[in-house]
Short mmCIF file of C-alpha atoms and ligand atoms in Angstrom, two decimals:
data_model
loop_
_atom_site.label_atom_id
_atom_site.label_comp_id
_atom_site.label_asym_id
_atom_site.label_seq_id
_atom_site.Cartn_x
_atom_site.Cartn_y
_atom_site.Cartn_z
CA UNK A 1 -11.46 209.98 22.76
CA UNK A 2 -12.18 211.79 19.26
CA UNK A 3 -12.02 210.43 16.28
CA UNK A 4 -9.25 213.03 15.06
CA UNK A 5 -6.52 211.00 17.07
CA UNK A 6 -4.74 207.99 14.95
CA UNK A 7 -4.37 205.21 16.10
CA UNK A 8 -0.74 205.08 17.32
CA UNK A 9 -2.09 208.08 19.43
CA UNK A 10 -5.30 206.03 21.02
CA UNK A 11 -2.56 202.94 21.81
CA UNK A 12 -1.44 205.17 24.00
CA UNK A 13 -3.93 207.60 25.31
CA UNK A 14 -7.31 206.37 24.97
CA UNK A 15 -8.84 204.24 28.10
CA UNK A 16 -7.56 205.60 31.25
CA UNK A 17 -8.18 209.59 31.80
CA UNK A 18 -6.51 210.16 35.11
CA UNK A 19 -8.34 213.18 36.60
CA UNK A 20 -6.47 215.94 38.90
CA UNK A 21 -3.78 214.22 41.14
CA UNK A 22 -4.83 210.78 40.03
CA UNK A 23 -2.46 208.53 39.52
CA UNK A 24 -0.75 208.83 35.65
CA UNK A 25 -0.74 205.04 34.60
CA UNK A 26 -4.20 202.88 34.83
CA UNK A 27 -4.28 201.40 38.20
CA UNK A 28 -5.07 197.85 39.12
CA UNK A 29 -8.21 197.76 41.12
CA UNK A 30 -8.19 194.62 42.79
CA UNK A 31 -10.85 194.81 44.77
CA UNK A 32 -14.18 192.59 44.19
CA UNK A 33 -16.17 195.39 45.66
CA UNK A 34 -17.03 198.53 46.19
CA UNK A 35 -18.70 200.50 48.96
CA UNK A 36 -21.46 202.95 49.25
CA UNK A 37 -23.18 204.79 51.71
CA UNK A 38 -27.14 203.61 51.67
CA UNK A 39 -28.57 200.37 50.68
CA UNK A 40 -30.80 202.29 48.45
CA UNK A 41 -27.68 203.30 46.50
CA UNK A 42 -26.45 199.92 46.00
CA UNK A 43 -30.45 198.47 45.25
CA UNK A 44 -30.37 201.32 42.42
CA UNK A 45 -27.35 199.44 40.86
CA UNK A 46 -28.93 195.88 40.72
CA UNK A 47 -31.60 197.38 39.04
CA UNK A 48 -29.64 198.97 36.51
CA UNK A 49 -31.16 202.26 36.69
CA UNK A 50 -28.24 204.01 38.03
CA UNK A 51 -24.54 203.44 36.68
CA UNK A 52 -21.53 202.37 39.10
CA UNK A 53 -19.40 199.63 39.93
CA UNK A 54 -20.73 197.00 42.63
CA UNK A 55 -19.15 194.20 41.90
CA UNK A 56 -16.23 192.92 39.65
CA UNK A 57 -17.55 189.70 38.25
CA UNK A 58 -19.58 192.46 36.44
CA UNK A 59 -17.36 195.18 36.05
CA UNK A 60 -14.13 196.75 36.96
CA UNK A 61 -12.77 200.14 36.37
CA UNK A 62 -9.57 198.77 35.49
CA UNK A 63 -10.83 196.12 33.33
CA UNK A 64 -13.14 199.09 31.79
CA UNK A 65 -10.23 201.46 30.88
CA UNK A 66 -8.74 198.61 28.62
CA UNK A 67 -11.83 197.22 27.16
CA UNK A 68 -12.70 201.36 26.28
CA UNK A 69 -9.17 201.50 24.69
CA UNK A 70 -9.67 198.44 22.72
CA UNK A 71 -13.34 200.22 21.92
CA UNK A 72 -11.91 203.22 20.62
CA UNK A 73 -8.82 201.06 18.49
CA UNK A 74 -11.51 199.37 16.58
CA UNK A 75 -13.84 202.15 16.26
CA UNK A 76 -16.34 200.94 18.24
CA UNK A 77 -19.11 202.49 21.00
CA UNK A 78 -19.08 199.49 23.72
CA UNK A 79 -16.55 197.19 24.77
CA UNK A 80 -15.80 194.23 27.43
CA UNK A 81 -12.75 192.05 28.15
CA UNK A 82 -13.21 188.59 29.08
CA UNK A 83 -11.36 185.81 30.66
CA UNK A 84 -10.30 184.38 27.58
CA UNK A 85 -10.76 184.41 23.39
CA UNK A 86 -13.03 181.24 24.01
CA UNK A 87 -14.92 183.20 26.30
CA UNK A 88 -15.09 186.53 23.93
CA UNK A 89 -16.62 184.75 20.90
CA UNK A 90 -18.78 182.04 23.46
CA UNK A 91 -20.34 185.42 24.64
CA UNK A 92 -20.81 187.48 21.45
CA UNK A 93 -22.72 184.54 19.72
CA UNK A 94 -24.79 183.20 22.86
CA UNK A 95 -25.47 187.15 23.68
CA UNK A 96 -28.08 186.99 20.53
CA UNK A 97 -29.27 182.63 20.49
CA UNK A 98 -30.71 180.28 22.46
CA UNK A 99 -32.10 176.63 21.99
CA UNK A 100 -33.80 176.34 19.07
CA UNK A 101 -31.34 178.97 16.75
CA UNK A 102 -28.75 178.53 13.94
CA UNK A 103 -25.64 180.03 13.58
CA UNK A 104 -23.51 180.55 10.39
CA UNK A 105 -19.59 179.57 10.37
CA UNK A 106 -16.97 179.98 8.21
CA UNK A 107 -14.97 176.66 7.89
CA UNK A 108 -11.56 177.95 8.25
CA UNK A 109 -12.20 179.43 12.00
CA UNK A 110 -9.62 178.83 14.70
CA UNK A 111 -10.53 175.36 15.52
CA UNK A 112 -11.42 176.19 19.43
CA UNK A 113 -13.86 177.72 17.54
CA UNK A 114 -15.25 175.60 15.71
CA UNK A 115 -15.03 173.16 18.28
CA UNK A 116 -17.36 176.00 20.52
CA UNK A 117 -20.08 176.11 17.94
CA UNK A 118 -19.92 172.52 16.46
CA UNK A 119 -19.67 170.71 19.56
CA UNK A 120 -20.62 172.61 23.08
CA UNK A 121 -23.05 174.74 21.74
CA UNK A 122 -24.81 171.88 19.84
CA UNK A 123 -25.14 170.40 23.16
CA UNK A 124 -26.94 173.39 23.84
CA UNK A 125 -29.60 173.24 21.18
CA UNK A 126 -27.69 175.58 18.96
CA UNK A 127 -27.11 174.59 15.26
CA UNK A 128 -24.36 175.60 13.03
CA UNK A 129 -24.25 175.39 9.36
CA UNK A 130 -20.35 175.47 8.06
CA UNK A 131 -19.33 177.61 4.66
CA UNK A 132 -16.12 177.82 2.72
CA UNK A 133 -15.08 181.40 3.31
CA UNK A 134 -14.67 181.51 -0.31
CA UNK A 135 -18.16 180.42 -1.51
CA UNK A 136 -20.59 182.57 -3.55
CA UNK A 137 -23.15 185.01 -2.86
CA UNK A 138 -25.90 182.26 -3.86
CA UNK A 139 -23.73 179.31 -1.64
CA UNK A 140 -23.84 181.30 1.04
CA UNK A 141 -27.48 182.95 0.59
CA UNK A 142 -28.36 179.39 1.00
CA UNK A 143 -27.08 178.29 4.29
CA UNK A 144 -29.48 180.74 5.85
CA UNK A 145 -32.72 179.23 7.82
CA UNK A 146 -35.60 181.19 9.66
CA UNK A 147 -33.91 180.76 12.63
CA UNK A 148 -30.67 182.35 11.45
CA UNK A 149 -29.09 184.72 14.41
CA UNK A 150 -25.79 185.40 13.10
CA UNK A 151 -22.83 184.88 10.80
CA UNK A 152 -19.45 184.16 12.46
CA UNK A 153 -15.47 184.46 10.85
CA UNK A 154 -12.37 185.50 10.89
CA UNK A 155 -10.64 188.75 9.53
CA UNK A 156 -7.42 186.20 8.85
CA UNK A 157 -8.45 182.63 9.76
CA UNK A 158 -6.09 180.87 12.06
CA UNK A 159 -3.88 178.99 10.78
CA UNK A 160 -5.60 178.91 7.20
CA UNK A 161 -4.71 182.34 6.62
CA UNK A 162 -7.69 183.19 4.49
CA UNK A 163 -8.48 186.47 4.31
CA UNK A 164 -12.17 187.23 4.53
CA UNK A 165 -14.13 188.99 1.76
CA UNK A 166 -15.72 191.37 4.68
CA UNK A 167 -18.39 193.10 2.13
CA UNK A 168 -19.74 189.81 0.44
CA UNK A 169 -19.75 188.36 3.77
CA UNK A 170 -21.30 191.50 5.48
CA UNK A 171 -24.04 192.22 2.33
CA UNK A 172 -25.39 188.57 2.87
CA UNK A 173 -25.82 188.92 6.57
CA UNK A 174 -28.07 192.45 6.63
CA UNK A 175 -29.91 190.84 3.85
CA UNK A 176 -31.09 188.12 5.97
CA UNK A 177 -31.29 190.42 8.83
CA UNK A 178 -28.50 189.21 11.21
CA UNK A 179 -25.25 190.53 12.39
CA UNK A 180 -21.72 189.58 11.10
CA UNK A 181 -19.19 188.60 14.02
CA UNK A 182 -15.90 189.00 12.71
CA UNK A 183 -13.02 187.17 14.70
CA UNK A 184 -10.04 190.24 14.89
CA UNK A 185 -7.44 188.92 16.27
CA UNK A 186 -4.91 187.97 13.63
CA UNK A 187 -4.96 191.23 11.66
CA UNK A 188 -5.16 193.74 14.98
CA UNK A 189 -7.28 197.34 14.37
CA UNK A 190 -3.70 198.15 13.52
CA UNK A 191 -3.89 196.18 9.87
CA UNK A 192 -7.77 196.21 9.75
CA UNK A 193 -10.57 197.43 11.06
CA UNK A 194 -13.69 195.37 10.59
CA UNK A 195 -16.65 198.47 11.22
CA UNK A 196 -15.38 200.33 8.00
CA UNK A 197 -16.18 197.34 5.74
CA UNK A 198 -20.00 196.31 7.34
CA UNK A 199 -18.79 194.35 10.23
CA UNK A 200 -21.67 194.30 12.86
CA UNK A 201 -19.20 193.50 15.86
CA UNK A 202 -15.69 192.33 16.65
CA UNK A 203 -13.86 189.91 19.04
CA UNK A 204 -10.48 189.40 20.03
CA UNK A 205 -8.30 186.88 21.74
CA UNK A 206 -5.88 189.50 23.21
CA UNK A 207 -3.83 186.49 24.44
CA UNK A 208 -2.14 186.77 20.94
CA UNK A 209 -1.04 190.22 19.10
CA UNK A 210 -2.51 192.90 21.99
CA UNK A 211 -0.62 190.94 24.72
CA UNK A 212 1.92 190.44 22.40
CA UNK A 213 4.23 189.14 25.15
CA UNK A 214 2.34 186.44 26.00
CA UNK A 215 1.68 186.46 29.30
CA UNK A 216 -1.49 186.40 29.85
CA UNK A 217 -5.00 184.87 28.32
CA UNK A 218 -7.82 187.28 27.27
CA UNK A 219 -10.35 187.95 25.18
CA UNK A 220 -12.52 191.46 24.20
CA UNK A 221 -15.87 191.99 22.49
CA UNK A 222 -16.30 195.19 20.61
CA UNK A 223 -20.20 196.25 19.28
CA UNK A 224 -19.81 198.69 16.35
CA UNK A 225 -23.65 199.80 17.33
CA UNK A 226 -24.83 200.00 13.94
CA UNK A 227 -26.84 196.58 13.81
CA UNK A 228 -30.57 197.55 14.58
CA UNK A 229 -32.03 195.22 17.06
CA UNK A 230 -35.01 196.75 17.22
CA UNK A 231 -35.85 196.22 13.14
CA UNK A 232 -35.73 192.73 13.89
CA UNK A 233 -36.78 192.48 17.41
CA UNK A 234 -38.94 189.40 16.84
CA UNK A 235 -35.78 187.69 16.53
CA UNK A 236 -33.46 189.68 19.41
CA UNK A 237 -36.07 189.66 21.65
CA UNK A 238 -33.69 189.57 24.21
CA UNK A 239 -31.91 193.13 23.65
CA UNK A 240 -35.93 194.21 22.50
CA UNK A 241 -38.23 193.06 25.17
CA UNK A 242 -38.21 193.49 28.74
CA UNK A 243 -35.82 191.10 31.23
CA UNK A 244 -37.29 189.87 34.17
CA UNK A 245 -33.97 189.29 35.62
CA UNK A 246 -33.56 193.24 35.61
CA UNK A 247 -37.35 193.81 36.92
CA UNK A 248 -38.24 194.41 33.28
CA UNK A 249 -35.80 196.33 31.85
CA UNK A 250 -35.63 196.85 28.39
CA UNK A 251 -31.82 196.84 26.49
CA UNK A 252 -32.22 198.31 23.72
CA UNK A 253 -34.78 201.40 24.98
CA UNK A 254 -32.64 201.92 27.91
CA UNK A 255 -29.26 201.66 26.36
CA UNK A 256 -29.42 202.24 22.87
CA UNK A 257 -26.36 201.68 20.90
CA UNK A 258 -24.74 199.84 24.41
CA UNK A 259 -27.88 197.29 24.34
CA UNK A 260 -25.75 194.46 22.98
CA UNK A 261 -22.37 194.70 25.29
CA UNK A 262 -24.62 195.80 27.95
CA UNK A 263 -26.84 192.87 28.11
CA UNK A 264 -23.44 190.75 27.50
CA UNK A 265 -22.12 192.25 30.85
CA UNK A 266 -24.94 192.23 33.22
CA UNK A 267 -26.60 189.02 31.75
CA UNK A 268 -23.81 186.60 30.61
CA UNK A 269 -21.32 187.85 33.12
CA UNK A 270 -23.51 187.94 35.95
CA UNK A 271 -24.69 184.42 35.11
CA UNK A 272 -21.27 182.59 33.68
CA UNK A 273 -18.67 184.69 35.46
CA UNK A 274 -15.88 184.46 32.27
CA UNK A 275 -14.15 187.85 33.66
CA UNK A 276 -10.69 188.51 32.97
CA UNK A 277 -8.49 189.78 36.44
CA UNK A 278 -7.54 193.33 36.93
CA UNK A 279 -4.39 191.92 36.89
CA UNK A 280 -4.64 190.56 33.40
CA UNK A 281 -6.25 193.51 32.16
CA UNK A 282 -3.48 195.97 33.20
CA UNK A 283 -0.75 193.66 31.13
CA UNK A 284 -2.75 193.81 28.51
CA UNK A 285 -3.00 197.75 28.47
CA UNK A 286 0.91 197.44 28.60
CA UNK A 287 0.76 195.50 25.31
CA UNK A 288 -1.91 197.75 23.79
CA UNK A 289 0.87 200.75 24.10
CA UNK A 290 2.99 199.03 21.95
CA UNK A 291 0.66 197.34 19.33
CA UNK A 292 1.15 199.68 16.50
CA UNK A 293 4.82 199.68 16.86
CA UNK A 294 5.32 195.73 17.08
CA UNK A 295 2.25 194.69 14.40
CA UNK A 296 4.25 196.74 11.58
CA UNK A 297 7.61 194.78 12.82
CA UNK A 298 5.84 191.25 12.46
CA UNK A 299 4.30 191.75 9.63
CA UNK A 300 7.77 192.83 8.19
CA UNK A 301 9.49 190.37 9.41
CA UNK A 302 7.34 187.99 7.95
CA UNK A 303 6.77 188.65 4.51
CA UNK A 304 10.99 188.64 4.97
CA UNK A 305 10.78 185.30 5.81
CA UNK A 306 7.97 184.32 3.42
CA UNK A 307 9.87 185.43 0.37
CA UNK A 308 12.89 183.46 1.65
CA UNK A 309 11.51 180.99 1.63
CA UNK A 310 9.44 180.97 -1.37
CA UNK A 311 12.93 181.54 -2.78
CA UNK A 312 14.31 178.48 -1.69
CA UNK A 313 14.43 175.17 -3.25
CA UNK A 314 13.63 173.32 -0.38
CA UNK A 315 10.66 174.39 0.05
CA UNK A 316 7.36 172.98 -1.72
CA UNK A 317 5.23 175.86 -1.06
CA UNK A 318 4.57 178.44 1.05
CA UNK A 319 1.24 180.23 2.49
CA UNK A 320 1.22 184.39 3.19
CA UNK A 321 -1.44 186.38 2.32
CA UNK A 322 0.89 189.24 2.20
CA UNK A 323 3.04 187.29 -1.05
CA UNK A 324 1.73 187.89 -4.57
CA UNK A 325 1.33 184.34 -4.80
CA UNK A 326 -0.72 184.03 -2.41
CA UNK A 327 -5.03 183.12 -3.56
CA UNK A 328 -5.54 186.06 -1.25
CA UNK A 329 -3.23 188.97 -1.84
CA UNK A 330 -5.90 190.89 -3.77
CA UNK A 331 -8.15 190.86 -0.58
CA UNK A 332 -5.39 191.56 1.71
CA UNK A 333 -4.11 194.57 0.03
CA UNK A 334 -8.04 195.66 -0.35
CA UNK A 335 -8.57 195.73 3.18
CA UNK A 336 -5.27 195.66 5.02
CA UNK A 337 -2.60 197.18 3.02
CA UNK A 338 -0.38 198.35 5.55
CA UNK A 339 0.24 194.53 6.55
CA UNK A 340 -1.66 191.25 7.47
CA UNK A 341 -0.07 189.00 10.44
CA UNK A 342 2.98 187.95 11.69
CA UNK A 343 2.35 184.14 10.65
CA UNK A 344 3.10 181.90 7.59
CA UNK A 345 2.62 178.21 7.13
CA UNK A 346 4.62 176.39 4.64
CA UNK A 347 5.66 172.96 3.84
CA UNK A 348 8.79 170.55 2.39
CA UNK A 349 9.92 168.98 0.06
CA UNK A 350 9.96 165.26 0.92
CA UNK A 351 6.75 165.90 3.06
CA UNK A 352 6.23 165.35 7.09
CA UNK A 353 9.01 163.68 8.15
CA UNK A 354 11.37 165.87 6.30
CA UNK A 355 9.37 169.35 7.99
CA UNK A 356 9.24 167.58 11.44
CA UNK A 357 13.39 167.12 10.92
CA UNK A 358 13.33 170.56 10.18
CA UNK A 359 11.49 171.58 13.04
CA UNK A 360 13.60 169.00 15.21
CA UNK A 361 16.71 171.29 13.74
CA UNK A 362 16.11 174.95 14.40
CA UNK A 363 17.92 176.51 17.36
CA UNK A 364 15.66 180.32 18.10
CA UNK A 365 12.58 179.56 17.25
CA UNK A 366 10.59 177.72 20.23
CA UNK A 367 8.31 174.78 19.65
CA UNK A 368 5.28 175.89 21.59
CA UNK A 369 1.53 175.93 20.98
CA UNK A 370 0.90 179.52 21.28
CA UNK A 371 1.67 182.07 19.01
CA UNK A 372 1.09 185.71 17.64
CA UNK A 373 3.77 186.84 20.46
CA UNK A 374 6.95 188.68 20.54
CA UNK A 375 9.16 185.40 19.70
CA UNK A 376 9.49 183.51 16.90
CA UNK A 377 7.93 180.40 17.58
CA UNK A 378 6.52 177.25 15.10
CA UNK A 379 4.16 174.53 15.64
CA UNK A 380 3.63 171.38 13.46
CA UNK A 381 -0.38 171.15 13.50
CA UNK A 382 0.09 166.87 12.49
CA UNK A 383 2.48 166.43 15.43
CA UNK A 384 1.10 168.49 17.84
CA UNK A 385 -2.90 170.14 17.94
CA UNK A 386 -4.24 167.43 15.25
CA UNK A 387 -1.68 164.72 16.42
CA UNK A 388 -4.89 162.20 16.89
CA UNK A 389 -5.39 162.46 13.37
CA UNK A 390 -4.59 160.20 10.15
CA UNK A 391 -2.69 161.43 6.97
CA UNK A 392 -5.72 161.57 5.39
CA UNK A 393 -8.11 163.44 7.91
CA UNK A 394 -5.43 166.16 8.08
CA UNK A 395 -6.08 166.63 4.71
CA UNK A 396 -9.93 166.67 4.71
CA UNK A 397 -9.41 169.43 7.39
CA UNK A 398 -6.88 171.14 5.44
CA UNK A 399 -4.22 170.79 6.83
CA UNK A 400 -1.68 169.26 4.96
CA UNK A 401 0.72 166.73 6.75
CA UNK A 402 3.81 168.69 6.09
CA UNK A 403 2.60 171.68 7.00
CA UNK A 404 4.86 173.85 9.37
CA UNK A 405 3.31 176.86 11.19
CA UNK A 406 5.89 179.48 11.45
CA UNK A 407 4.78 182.47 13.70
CA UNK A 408 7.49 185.44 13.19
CA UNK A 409 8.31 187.44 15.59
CA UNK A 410 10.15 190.99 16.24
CA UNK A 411 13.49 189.66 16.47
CA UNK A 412 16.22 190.64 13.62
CA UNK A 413 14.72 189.12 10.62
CA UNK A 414 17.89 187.89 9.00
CA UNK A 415 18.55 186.11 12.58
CA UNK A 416 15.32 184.27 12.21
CA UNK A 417 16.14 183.22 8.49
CA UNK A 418 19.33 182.17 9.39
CA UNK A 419 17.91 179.75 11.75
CA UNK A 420 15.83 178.37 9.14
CA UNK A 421 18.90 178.47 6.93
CA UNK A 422 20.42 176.39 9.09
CA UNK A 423 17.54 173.68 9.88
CA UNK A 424 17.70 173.06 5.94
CA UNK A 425 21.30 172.95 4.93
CA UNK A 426 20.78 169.16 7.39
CA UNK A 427 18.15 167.98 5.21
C1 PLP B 1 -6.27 181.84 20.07
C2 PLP B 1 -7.48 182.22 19.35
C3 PLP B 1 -8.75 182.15 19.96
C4 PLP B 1 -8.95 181.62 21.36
O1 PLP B 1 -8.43 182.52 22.26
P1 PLP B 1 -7.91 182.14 23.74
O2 PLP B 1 -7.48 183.45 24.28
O3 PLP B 1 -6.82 181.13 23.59
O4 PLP B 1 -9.09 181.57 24.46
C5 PLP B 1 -9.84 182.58 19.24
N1 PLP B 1 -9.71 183.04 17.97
C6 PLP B 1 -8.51 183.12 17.37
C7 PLP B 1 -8.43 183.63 15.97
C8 PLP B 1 -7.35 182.71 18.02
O5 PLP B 1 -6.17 182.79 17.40
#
């Protein structure tokens, strides 16, 4: 689709372009396969050298509709969905290293990511220098080492909510000639879109805000195709030379500005398998129509909340990057001033036993680990994802012992601060 649409418009419309008498909504193909008349058809297609579907641990034309739509959303020129947001950002880093590289990281990263670089992809000979989001130009020039292949955040870091300066961030990167990965999936191309401000390419859990209904894990890798490979091709060398695997073909001669999310596909896919089901995929095309109307709602809803509660004398602070007071309103309203995410984190007076009362105490809002979904729903990080850890490690990973992690959701917002209300008046 055009640029000229907005984006409520491509929610909708973009992906799936029924031709005459074809069915009106995107079909689920679940099928592994697909057929074809001669073998020398089908031997064309292993070779890459003609285009078609042979096989969906590779690709899928339902799967393809959604990951286009998601594509066009972010303002990208290739897409792909995966099996999961581990699987998304797994792929988009391991698409451009091997053994012997160094990756970038921004502390504040979802910590299944951090766990994926720090842990299982040291095990694969892949290092990872950490950064405070926040540092310098000069702090961060410094982390880089000849063997740099990318830099990898967050748009809004989960649950930190720090809201990444996308320019510094993006300026150091191209200086040192690698891309900048930027995690989407708090803000949504609804709030922000990650191209406009240097961003080299974009991934997504879709379990969270493009579900939004949560039903079903997924992840998506977007390439904005404006990194050049082939300027540094010393150090891609494989999007820039030939792959034997392909009988020699070339990615970034025969695809061009597709050379990174094809070699993800027909490479990493082929050999790993993450894919996400047809099934998935055509749930989370249902929750794509409705993105820009439910993104506005949470983000509504929450700075509702987030004022209430900054308002209330209970409470010992509270964390929205959408509140004046928060460190990072400036950058928010820089590069997402329509709205940031649907999730706040605040703490008690009186400190973890009084917020895990609280918790204990509210009626609506569920206590589950997910969030970023239709429902309001809250999580205590020190009972529940860091539970192993002491007072005191919580705080070297920043997260404070007290702190509750509400995630708002669409609901009436004076229903949701009622239930709050409520929680507190037993303190
Ligand atoms: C949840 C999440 C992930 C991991 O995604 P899954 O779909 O659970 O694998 C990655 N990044 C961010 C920012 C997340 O919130």
């Amino acid at each position: 689709m055009n640029n000229e649409y907005a984006i409520e418009t491509k929610c909708i419309q973009s992906g799936w372009k029924p031709g005459n008498g074809e069915p009106r909504v995107l079909p689920i193909y679940q099928s592994t396969t697909y057929k074809y008349e001669t073998s020398d058809e089908m031997g064309k297609l292993f070779d890459l050298e003609a285009e078609g579907y042979f096989y969906t641990r590779l690709q899928n034309p339902t799967n393809d509709a959604v990951a286009q739509k998601i594509c066009e959303l972010e303002g990208g020129v290739a897409a792909m969905l995966t099996a999961s947001g581990q699987a998304a950002n797994y792929y988009a880093v391991f698409n451009i290293c091997e053994a012997g590289n160094h990756v970038i990281l921004s502390s504040t990263v979802y910590g299944g990511t951090f766990n994926l670089l720090t842990v299982t992809m040291k095990k694969m000979g892949i290092a990872c220098t950490i950064v405070d989001p926040d540092s310098d130009e000069a702090t961060l020039n410094a982390a880089f080492q000849e063997n740099t292949k990318c830099v990898v955040a967050e748009s809004i870091a989960n649950p930190a909510l720090v809201v990444l300066d996308f320019e510094k961030f993006a300026k150091v990167a191209h200086a040192h000639g690698v891309p900048l990965i930027v995690d989407n999936t708090f803000a949504t191309p609804i709030n922000c879109r990650p191209f406009e401000y240097g961003v080299d390419i974009i991934t997504h859990s879709t379990t969270k805000y493009m579900d939004g209904h949560a039903m079903s894990v997924g992840g998506a890798i977007v390439d904005s195709g404006n990194f050049d490979w082939d300027k540094y091709g010393d150090k891609f060398h494989g999007l820039t030379t030939p792959d034997e695997s392909y009988h020699g073909v070339t990615y970034t001669e025969r695809f061009g500005k597709k050379a990174y999310i094809t070699k993800a596909t027909v490479q990493l896919m082929r050999d790993l398998g993450s894919i996400q089901s047809p099934m998935n995929a055509f749930l989370l095309n249902i929750g794509l129509e409705t993105l820009h109307l439910r993104v506005p709602r949470h983000c509504e809803n929450a700075l509702k909340v987030a004022t209430w509660l900054e308002n209330n004398d209970k409470v010992a602070w509270v964390n929205y990057p959408g509140l004046k007071s928060s460190k990072y309103y400036d950058l928010a309203q820089k590069y997402m001033p329509n709205g940031t995410c649907g999730v706040i984190s605040f703490g008690l007076k009186g400190g973890r036993a009084v917020s895990v009362y609280v918790m204990g105490k509210l009626n609506r809002a569920a206590k589950q680990s997910q969030l970023a979904d239709a429902r309001a729903c809250v999580i205590h990080p020190a009972s529940h994802t860091h539970r192993q850890m002491t007072d005191e490690q919580l705080r070297e990973a920043g997260v404070q012992p007290d702190l509750i992690r509400f995630s708002v959701g669409i609901e009436n917002a004076e229903d949701i601060i009622a239930d709050i209300e409520q929680a507190l008046e037993r303190i």
